[in-house]
Coordinates of C-alpha atoms in Angstrom, one line a residue:
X28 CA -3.7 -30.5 0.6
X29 CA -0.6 -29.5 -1.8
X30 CA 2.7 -28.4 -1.9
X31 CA 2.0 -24.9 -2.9
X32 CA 2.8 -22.4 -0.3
X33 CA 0.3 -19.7 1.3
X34 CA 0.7 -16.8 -0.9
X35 CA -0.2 -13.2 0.1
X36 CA -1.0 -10.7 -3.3
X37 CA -0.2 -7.2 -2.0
X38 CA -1.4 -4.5 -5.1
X39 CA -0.1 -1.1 -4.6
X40 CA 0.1 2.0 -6.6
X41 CA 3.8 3.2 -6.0
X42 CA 7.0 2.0 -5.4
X43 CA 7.2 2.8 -1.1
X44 CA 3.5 2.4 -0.7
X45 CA 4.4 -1.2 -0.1
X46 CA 6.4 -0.6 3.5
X47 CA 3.9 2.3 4.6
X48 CA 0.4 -0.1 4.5
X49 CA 2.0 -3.2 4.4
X50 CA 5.3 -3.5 5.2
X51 CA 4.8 -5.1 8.7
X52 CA 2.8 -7.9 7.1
X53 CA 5.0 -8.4 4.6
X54 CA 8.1 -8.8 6.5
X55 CA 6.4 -11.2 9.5
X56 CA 4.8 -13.4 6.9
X57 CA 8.3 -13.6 4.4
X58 CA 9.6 -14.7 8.0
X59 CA 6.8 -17.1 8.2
X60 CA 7.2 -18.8 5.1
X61 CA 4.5 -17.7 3.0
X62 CA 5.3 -16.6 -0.1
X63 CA 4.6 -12.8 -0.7
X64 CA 4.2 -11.1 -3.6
X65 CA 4.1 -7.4 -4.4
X66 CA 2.5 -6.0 -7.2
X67 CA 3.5 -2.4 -8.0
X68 CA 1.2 -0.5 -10.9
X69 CA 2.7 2.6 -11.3
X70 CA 6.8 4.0 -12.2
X71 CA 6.6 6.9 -9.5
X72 CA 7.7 9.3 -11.9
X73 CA 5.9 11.6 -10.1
X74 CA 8.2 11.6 -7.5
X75 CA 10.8 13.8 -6.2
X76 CA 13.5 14.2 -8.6
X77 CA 17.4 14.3 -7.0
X78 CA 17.2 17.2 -4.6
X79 CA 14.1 17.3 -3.8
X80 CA 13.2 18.7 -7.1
X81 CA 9.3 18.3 -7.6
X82 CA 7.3 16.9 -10.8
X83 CA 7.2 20.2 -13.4
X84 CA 10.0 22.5 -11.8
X85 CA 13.0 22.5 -14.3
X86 CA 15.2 19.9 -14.0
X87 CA 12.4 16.9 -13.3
X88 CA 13.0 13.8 -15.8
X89 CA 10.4 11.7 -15.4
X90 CA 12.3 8.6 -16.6
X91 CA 15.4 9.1 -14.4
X92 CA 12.7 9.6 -11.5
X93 CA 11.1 6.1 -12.3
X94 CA 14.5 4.0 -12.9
X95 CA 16.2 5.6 -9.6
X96 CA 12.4 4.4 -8.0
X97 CA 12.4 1.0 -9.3
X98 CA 16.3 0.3 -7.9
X99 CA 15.0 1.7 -4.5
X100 CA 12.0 -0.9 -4.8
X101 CA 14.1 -3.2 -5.4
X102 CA 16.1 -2.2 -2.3
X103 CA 13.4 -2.4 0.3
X104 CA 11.9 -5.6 -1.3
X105 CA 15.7 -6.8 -0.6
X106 CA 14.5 -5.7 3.2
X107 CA 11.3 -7.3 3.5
X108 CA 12.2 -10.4 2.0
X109 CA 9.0 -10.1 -0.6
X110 CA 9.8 -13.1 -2.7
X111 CA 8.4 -11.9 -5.5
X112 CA 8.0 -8.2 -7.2
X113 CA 5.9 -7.4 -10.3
X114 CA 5.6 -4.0 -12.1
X115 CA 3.1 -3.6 -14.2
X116 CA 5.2 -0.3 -15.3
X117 CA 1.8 2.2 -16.0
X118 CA 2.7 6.1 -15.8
X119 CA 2.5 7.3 -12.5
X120 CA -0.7 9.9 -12.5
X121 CA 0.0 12.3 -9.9
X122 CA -2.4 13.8 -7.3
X123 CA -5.4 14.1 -8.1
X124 CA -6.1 17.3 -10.0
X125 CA -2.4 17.2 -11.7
X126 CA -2.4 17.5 -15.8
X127 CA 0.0 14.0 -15.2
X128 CA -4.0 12.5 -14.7
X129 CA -4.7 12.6 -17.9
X130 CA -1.0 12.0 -19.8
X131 CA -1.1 9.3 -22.3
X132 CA 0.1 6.0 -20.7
X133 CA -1.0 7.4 -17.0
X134 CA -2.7 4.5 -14.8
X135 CA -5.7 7.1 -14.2
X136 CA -6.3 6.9 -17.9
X137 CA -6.0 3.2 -18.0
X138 CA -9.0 1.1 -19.4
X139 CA -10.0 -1.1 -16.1
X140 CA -10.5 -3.9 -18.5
X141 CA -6.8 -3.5 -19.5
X142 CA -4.9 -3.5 -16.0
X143 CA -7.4 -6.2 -14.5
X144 CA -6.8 -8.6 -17.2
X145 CA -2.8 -8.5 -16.6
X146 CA -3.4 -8.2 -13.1
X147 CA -6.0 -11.6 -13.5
X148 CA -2.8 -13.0 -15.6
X149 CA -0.4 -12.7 -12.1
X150 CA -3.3 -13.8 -10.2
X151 CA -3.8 -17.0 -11.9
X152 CA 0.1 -17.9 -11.9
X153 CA 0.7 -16.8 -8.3
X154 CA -3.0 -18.2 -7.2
X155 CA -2.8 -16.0 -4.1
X156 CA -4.9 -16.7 -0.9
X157 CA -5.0 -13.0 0.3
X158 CA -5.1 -10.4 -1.4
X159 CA -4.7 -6.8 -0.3
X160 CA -4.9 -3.7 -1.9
X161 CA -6.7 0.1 -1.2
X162 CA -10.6 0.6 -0.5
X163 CA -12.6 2.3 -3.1
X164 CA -11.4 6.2 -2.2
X165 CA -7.8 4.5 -2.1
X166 CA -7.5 5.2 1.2
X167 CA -6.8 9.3 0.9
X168 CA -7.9 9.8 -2.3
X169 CA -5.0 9.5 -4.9
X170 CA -6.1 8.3 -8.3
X171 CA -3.5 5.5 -8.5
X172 CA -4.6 4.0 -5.5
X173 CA -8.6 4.1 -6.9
X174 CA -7.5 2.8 -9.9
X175 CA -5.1 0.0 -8.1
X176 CA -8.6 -0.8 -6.1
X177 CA -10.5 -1.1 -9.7
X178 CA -8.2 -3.1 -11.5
X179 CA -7.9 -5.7 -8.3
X180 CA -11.2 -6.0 -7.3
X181 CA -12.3 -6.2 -11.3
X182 CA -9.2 -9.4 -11.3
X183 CA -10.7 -10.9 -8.8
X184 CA -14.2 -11.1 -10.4
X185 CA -12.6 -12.4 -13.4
X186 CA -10.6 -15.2 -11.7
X187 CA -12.4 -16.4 -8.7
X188 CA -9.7 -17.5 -7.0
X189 CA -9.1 -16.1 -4.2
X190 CA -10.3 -16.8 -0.4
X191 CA -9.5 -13.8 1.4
X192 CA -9.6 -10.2 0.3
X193 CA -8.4 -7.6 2.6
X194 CA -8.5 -3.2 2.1
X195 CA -6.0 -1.5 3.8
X196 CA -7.1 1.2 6.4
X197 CA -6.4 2.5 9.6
X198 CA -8.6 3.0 12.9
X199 CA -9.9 6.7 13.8
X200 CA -8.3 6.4 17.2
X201 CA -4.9 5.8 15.4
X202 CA -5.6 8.5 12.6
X203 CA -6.1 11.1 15.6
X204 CA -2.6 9.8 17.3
X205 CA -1.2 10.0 13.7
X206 CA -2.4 13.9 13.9
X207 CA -1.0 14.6 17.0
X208 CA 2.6 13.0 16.3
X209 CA 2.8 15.2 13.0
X210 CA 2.0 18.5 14.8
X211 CA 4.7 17.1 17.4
X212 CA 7.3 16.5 14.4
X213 CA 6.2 19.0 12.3
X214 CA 5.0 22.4 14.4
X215 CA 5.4 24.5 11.7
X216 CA 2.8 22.9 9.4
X217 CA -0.3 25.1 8.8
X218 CA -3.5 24.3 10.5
X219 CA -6.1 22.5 7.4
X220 CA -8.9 24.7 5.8
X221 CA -12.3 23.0 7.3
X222 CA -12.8 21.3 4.3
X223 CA -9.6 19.9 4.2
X224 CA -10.2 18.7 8.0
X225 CA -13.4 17.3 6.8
X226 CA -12.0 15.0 4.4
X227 CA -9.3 14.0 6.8
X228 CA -11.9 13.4 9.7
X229 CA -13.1 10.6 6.9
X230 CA -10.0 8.5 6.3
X231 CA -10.0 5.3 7.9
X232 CA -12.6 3.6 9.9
X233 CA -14.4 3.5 13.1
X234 CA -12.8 1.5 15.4
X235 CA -15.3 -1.3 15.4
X236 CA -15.3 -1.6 12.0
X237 CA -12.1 -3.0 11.4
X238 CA -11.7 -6.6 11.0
X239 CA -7.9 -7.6 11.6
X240 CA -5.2 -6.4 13.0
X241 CA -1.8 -7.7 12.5
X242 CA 0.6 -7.3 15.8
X243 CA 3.5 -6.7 14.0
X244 CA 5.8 -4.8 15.9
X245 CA 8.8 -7.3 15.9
X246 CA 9.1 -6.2 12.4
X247 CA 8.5 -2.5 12.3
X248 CA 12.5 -2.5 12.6
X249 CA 12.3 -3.7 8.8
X250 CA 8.9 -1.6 7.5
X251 CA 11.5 1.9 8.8
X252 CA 14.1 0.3 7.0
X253 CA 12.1 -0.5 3.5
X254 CA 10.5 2.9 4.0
X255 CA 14.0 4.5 4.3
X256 CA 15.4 2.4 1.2
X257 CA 12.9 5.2 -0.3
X258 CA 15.2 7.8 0.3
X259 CA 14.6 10.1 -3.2
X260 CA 10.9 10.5 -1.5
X261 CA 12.8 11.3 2.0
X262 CA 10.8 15.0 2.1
X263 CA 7.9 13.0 1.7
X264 CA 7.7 10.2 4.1
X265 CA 6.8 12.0 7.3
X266 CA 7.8 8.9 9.5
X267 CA 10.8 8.4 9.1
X268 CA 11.2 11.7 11.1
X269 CA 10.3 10.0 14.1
X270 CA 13.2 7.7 14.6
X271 CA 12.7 3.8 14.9
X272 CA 11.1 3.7 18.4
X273 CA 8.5 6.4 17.8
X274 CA 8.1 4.4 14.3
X275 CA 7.6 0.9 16.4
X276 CA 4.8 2.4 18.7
X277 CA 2.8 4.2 16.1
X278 CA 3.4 2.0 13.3
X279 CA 3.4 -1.4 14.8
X280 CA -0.2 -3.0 14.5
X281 CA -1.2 -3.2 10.6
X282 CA -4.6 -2.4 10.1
X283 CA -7.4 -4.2 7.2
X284 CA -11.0 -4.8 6.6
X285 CA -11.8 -7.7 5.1
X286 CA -14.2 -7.6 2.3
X287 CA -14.3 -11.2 1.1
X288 CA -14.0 -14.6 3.1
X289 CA -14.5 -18.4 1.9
X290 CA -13.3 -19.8 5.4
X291 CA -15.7 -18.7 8.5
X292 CA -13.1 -17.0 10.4
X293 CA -14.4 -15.1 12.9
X294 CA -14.0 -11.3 13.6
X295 CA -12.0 -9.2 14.7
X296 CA -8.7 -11.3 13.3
X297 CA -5.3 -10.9 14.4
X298 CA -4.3 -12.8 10.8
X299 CA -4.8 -12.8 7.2
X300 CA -4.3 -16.4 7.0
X301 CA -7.2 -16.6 10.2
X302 CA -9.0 -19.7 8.5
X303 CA -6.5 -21.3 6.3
X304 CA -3.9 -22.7 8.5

Protein backbone atom coordinates (compact mmCIF):
# COMPACT_ATOMS: atom_id res chain seq x y z
CA UNK A 1 0.00 0.00 0.00
CA UNK A 2 1.13 3.88 -0.60
CA UNK A 3 0.06 7.13 -0.41
CA UNK A 4 -0.65 7.67 -4.02
CA UNK A 5 -4.20 8.19 -4.77
CA UNK A 6 -6.47 6.08 -7.30
CA UNK A 7 -5.98 7.87 -10.47
CA UNK A 8 -8.45 7.59 -13.45
CA UNK A 9 -6.55 8.61 -17.17
CA UNK A 10 -9.50 9.75 -19.31
CA UNK A 11 -7.96 10.25 -23.29
CA UNK A 12 -10.26 12.17 -25.46
CA UNK A 13 -10.02 13.77 -28.78
CA UNK A 14 -11.84 17.25 -28.24
CA UNK A 15 -12.24 19.69 -25.81
CA UNK A 16 -16.40 18.61 -24.68
CA UNK A 17 -15.92 15.06 -25.60
CA UNK A 18 -14.81 14.80 -22.01
CA UNK A 19 -18.56 15.61 -20.33
CA UNK A 20 -20.47 13.70 -23.28
CA UNK A 21 -18.65 9.91 -22.48
CA UNK A 22 -17.29 10.67 -19.38
CA UNK A 23 -18.48 13.41 -17.62
CA UNK A 24 -20.57 11.39 -15.04
CA UNK A 25 -17.56 9.42 -14.02
CA UNK A 26 -15.53 12.04 -13.80
CA UNK A 27 -17.53 14.18 -11.58
CA UNK A 28 -18.59 11.11 -8.99
CA UNK A 29 -15.12 9.89 -8.81
CA UNK A 30 -13.48 13.91 -8.33
CA UNK A 31 -16.20 13.64 -5.48
CA UNK A 32 -14.73 10.41 -4.40
CA UNK A 33 -11.33 11.38 -4.06
CA UNK A 34 -9.63 9.87 -6.83
CA UNK A 35 -7.67 11.89 -8.67
CA UNK A 36 -8.82 12.33 -12.35
CA UNK A 37 -7.08 13.32 -15.09
CA UNK A 38 -8.18 14.42 -18.57
CA UNK A 39 -6.10 14.13 -21.46
CA UNK A 40 -7.30 16.18 -24.40
CA UNK A 41 -5.32 15.56 -28.01
CA UNK A 42 -6.70 17.76 -30.25
CA UNK A 43 -7.35 22.18 -30.29
CA UNK A 44 -10.99 21.85 -31.74
CA UNK A 45 -10.29 24.19 -34.30
CA UNK A 46 -12.64 22.52 -36.22
CA UNK A 47 -15.30 23.79 -34.25
CA UNK A 48 -17.93 26.25 -34.73
CA UNK A 49 -16.46 29.63 -34.96
CA UNK A 50 -18.66 32.74 -33.01
CA UNK A 51 -22.02 32.51 -34.57
CA UNK A 52 -22.21 29.45 -35.52
CA UNK A 53 -19.87 29.99 -38.34
CA UNK A 54 -18.56 26.49 -39.56
CA UNK A 55 -14.79 25.28 -40.39
CA UNK A 56 -14.20 26.91 -44.26
CA UNK A 57 -17.11 29.46 -44.50
CA UNK A 58 -15.52 33.01 -44.38
CA UNK A 59 -14.88 34.31 -41.38
CA UNK A 60 -13.57 30.85 -39.56
CA UNK A 61 -10.02 31.39 -37.76
CA UNK A 62 -8.91 28.38 -36.70
CA UNK A 63 -6.74 29.75 -33.82
CA UNK A 64 -9.37 32.00 -32.31
CA UNK A 65 -11.66 28.74 -32.52
CA UNK A 66 -9.01 26.62 -30.54
CA UNK A 67 -8.07 29.40 -27.74
CA UNK A 68 -11.98 30.34 -27.16
CA UNK A 69 -12.18 26.02 -26.92
CA UNK A 70 -9.35 25.59 -24.55
CA UNK A 71 -10.95 28.61 -21.99
CA UNK A 72 -14.34 26.62 -22.31
CA UNK A 73 -12.29 23.35 -21.33
CA UNK A 74 -11.01 24.92 -18.84
CA UNK A 75 -14.52 25.96 -17.68
CA UNK A 76 -16.19 22.65 -17.49
CA UNK A 77 -13.00 20.97 -16.02
CA UNK A 78 -13.72 23.95 -13.31
CA UNK A 79 -17.25 21.87 -13.14
CA UNK A 80 -16.21 18.43 -12.93
CA UNK A 81 -13.56 19.05 -10.55
CA UNK A 82 -10.88 16.99 -12.99
CA UNK A 83 -7.82 17.70 -11.05
CA UNK A 84 -5.68 17.56 -13.63
CA UNK A 85 -6.02 18.63 -17.55
CA UNK A 86 -3.36 17.97 -20.27
CA UNK A 87 -3.40 19.05 -23.87
CA UNK A 88 -1.29 17.53 -26.01
CA UNK A 89 -2.32 20.65 -28.49
CA UNK A 90 -2.36 18.38 -32.13
CA UNK A 91 -4.57 20.05 -34.99
CA UNK A 92 -7.98 19.13 -34.75
CA UNK A 93 -8.58 16.88 -38.09
CA UNK A 94 -12.16 17.20 -38.80
CA UNK A 95 -14.64 14.60 -39.91
CA UNK A 96 -13.60 12.13 -41.65
CA UNK A 97 -13.39 12.88 -45.27
CA UNK A 98 -12.55 16.82 -44.52
CA UNK A 99 -9.16 18.20 -46.42
CA UNK A 100 -8.34 19.32 -42.38
CA UNK A 101 -7.37 15.16 -42.40
CA UNK A 102 -4.61 15.57 -43.96
CA UNK A 103 -3.25 19.45 -42.84
CA UNK A 104 0.20 19.44 -41.63
CA UNK A 105 0.17 19.28 -37.75
CA UNK A 106 -3.53 17.45 -37.90
CA UNK A 107 -3.68 14.43 -35.19
CA UNK A 108 -4.97 12.15 -38.17
CA UNK A 109 -1.57 12.68 -39.76
CA UNK A 110 0.25 12.08 -36.60
CA UNK A 111 2.98 9.36 -36.49
CA UNK A 112 1.35 6.85 -33.67
CA UNK A 113 4.91 6.43 -32.45
CA UNK A 114 4.90 10.25 -31.81
CA UNK A 115 1.54 10.89 -29.75
CA UNK A 116 2.00 7.42 -27.81
CA UNK A 117 5.33 8.19 -26.61
CA UNK A 118 4.10 11.71 -25.04
CA UNK A 119 1.05 10.15 -24.09
CA UNK A 120 3.46 7.07 -22.34
CA UNK A 121 5.37 10.32 -20.81
CA UNK A 122 1.83 11.49 -18.84
CA UNK A 123 1.21 7.92 -18.18
CA UNK A 124 4.37 7.21 -16.35
CA UNK A 125 4.12 10.56 -14.14
CA UNK A 126 0.32 10.21 -13.42
CA UNK A 127 0.74 6.12 -13.14
CA UNK A 128 -3.06 5.92 -13.73
CA UNK A 129 -5.05 2.76 -12.62
CA UNK A 130 -7.92 3.16 -15.29
CA UNK A 131 -7.68 4.30 -18.13
CA UNK A 132 -10.44 5.20 -20.64
CA UNK A 133 -10.49 6.26 -24.00
CA UNK A 134 -12.59 5.33 -27.51
CA UNK A 135 -12.79 1.60 -29.11
CA UNK A 136 -10.98 1.09 -32.28
CA UNK A 137 -13.89 2.86 -34.82
CA UNK A 138 -13.71 5.69 -32.02
CA UNK A 139 -16.96 5.04 -31.21
CA UNK A 140 -18.84 6.84 -34.47
CA UNK A 141 -16.06 6.99 -36.54
CA UNK A 142 -14.24 10.31 -36.32
CA UNK A 143 -10.58 10.17 -37.06
CA UNK A 144 -9.45 11.95 -33.82
CA UNK A 145 -11.13 9.58 -31.79
CA UNK A 146 -9.26 6.34 -33.84
CA UNK A 147 -6.33 8.06 -33.58
CA UNK A 148 -6.89 8.97 -29.63
CA UNK A 149 -7.61 4.92 -29.49
CA UNK A 150 -4.04 4.32 -31.30
CA UNK A 151 -1.93 6.50 -29.49
CA UNK A 152 -3.53 5.06 -25.91
CA UNK A 153 -3.67 1.63 -26.50
CA UNK A 154 0.06 1.91 -28.24
CA UNK A 155 1.14 3.96 -24.44
CA UNK A 156 -0.08 1.46 -22.80
CA UNK A 157 1.98 -1.33 -24.48
CA UNK A 158 4.87 0.77 -24.04
CA UNK A 159 4.42 1.41 -20.26
CA UNK A 160 2.74 -1.56 -18.71
CA UNK A 161 1.31 0.13 -16.14
CA UNK A 162 -1.84 0.16 -15.97
CA UNK A 163 -4.49 -2.36 -14.30
CA UNK A 164 -7.65 -1.50 -15.88
CA UNK A 165 -8.45 -0.34 -19.29
CA UNK A 166 -11.91 0.62 -20.22
CA UNK A 167 -13.55 1.82 -24.12
CA UNK A 168 -16.28 3.92 -23.98
CA UNK A 169 -19.57 2.74 -25.57
CA UNK A 170 -23.11 2.69 -25.19
CA UNK A 171 -25.78 -0.28 -25.09
CA UNK A 172 -28.12 -0.85 -28.30
CA UNK A 173 -31.14 -0.53 -26.12
CA UNK A 174 -29.89 3.02 -25.12
CA UNK A 175 -28.68 3.90 -28.70
CA UNK A 176 -32.43 3.16 -29.88
CA UNK A 177 -33.87 5.53 -26.85
CA UNK A 178 -31.13 7.96 -27.94
CA UNK A 179 -32.95 7.76 -31.62
CA UNK A 180 -36.17 8.28 -30.49
CA UNK A 181 -35.45 11.36 -28.08
CA UNK A 182 -33.65 13.16 -31.14
CA UNK A 183 -36.73 12.65 -33.47
CA UNK A 184 -38.71 13.89 -30.32
CA UNK A 185 -36.32 17.16 -30.05
CA UNK A 186 -35.52 17.41 -33.40
CA UNK A 187 -38.76 16.45 -35.84
CA UNK A 188 -37.49 18.25 -38.54
CA UNK A 189 -34.35 16.17 -39.10
CA UNK A 190 -34.30 14.06 -42.31
CA UNK A 191 -34.83 10.40 -42.10
CA UNK A 192 -30.83 8.58 -42.82
CA UNK A 193 -30.08 7.10 -46.27
CA UNK A 194 -29.93 3.11 -45.49
CA UNK A 195 -26.42 3.12 -45.46
CA UNK A 196 -26.21 5.78 -43.15
CA UNK A 197 -28.78 3.72 -40.82
CA UNK A 198 -26.54 0.88 -41.29
CA UNK A 199 -23.66 2.35 -39.77
CA UNK A 200 -25.66 3.79 -37.00
CA UNK A 201 -27.47 0.30 -36.25
CA UNK A 202 -23.49 -0.59 -35.56
CA UNK A 203 -22.54 1.92 -32.88
CA UNK A 204 -22.33 0.66 -29.48
CA UNK A 205 -22.77 -2.77 -28.24
CA UNK A 206 -25.24 -5.48 -27.55
CA UNK A 207 -26.46 -5.21 -24.32
CA UNK A 208 -24.73 -8.19 -22.93
CA UNK A 209 -21.65 -7.16 -24.00
CA UNK A 210 -21.02 -4.42 -21.84
CA UNK A 211 -19.02 -4.82 -18.84
CA UNK A 212 -19.64 -1.79 -16.42
CA UNK A 213 -21.96 0.55 -15.91
CA UNK A 214 -21.43 3.51 -13.75
CA UNK A 215 -24.92 4.72 -11.87
CA UNK A 216 -24.13 8.11 -12.10
CA UNK A 217 -27.15 10.02 -12.10
CA UNK A 218 -26.42 12.16 -8.92
CA UNK A 219 -23.97 13.89 -11.07
CA UNK A 220 -25.57 14.23 -14.47
CA UNK A 221 -26.54 17.78 -12.83
CA UNK A 222 -22.72 18.58 -13.47
CA UNK A 223 -21.97 16.42 -16.99
CA UNK A 224 -25.22 19.18 -18.46
CA UNK A 225 -23.35 21.74 -16.93
CA UNK A 226 -19.57 20.83 -18.30
CA UNK A 227 -21.40 20.07 -21.54
CA UNK A 228 -23.05 23.62 -21.53
CA UNK A 229 -19.59 25.36 -20.45
CA UNK A 230 -19.19 24.19 -24.39
CA UNK A 231 -21.43 26.75 -25.43
CA UNK A 232 -19.33 27.94 -28.99
CA UNK A 233 -20.35 24.09 -30.03
CA UNK A 234 -24.09 24.81 -28.57
CA UNK A 235 -25.61 23.92 -32.35
CA UNK A 236 -23.82 20.88 -31.98
CA UNK A 237 -24.47 19.32 -28.69
CA UNK A 238 -27.98 17.85 -29.22
CA UNK A 239 -28.51 17.34 -25.42
CA UNK A 240 -28.49 20.09 -24.10
CA UNK A 241 -31.86 20.53 -25.92
CA UNK A 242 -33.39 18.36 -23.60
CA UNK A 243 -33.28 20.32 -20.39
CA UNK A 244 -31.58 18.79 -17.21
CA UNK A 245 -34.29 16.16 -16.31
CA UNK A 246 -34.62 14.63 -19.74
CA UNK A 247 -30.58 14.95 -19.63
CA UNK A 248 -30.55 12.97 -15.99
CA UNK A 249 -32.83 10.01 -17.42
CA UNK A 250 -31.05 9.48 -20.65
CA UNK A 251 -27.72 10.38 -19.73
CA UNK A 252 -27.37 9.01 -16.24
CA UNK A 253 -25.74 5.49 -16.37
CA UNK A 254 -22.11 5.70 -18.09
CA UNK A 255 -21.41 2.97 -20.19
CA UNK A 256 -17.65 0.90 -20.82
CA UNK A 257 -16.22 -2.34 -21.87
CA UNK A 258 -13.44 -3.26 -20.33
CA UNK A 259 -10.61 -4.55 -22.35
CA UNK A 260 -7.85 -5.19 -19.90
CA UNK A 261 -7.94 -6.32 -16.09
CA UNK A 262 -4.99 -7.32 -13.57
CA UNK A 263 -7.59 -7.67 -10.59
CA UNK A 264 -10.32 -10.60 -11.15
CA UNK A 265 -13.24 -8.42 -10.89
CA UNK A 266 -16.09 -9.98 -11.91
CA UNK A 267 -18.60 -8.95 -14.75
CA UNK A 268 -20.88 -6.90 -15.34
CA UNK A 269 -19.20 -3.98 -12.98
CA UNK A 270 -20.93 -1.05 -11.59
CA UNK A 271 -17.15 0.49 -11.02
CA UNK A 272 -13.96 1.19 -12.64
CA UNK A 273 -12.17 0.87 -9.46
CA UNK A 274 -14.29 -2.86 -9.14
CA UNK A 275 -11.01 -4.77 -7.86
CA UNK A 276 -8.80 -2.14 -6.50
CA UNK A 277 -10.49 -0.80 -3.40
Amino acid sequence: MTDRPLTLMAVHAHPDDEATGTGGVLAQYAAEGIRTVLVTCTDGSCGDGPGGVKPGDPGHDPAAVAEMRRQELHASCEVLKVSDLEMLDYADSGMMGWPSNDAPGSFWRTPVEEGAARLAELMRHYRPDVVVTYDENGFYGHPDHIQAHRITMAALEMTELTPKVYWTTAPRSMMQRFGELMREFGADLPEPDPEEAAALAEIGLPDDEVTTWVDTTGFSDQKFDALAAHASQGENIFFLKMGKERFGELMGVETFVRVRDTTGAAVPENDLFAGLR
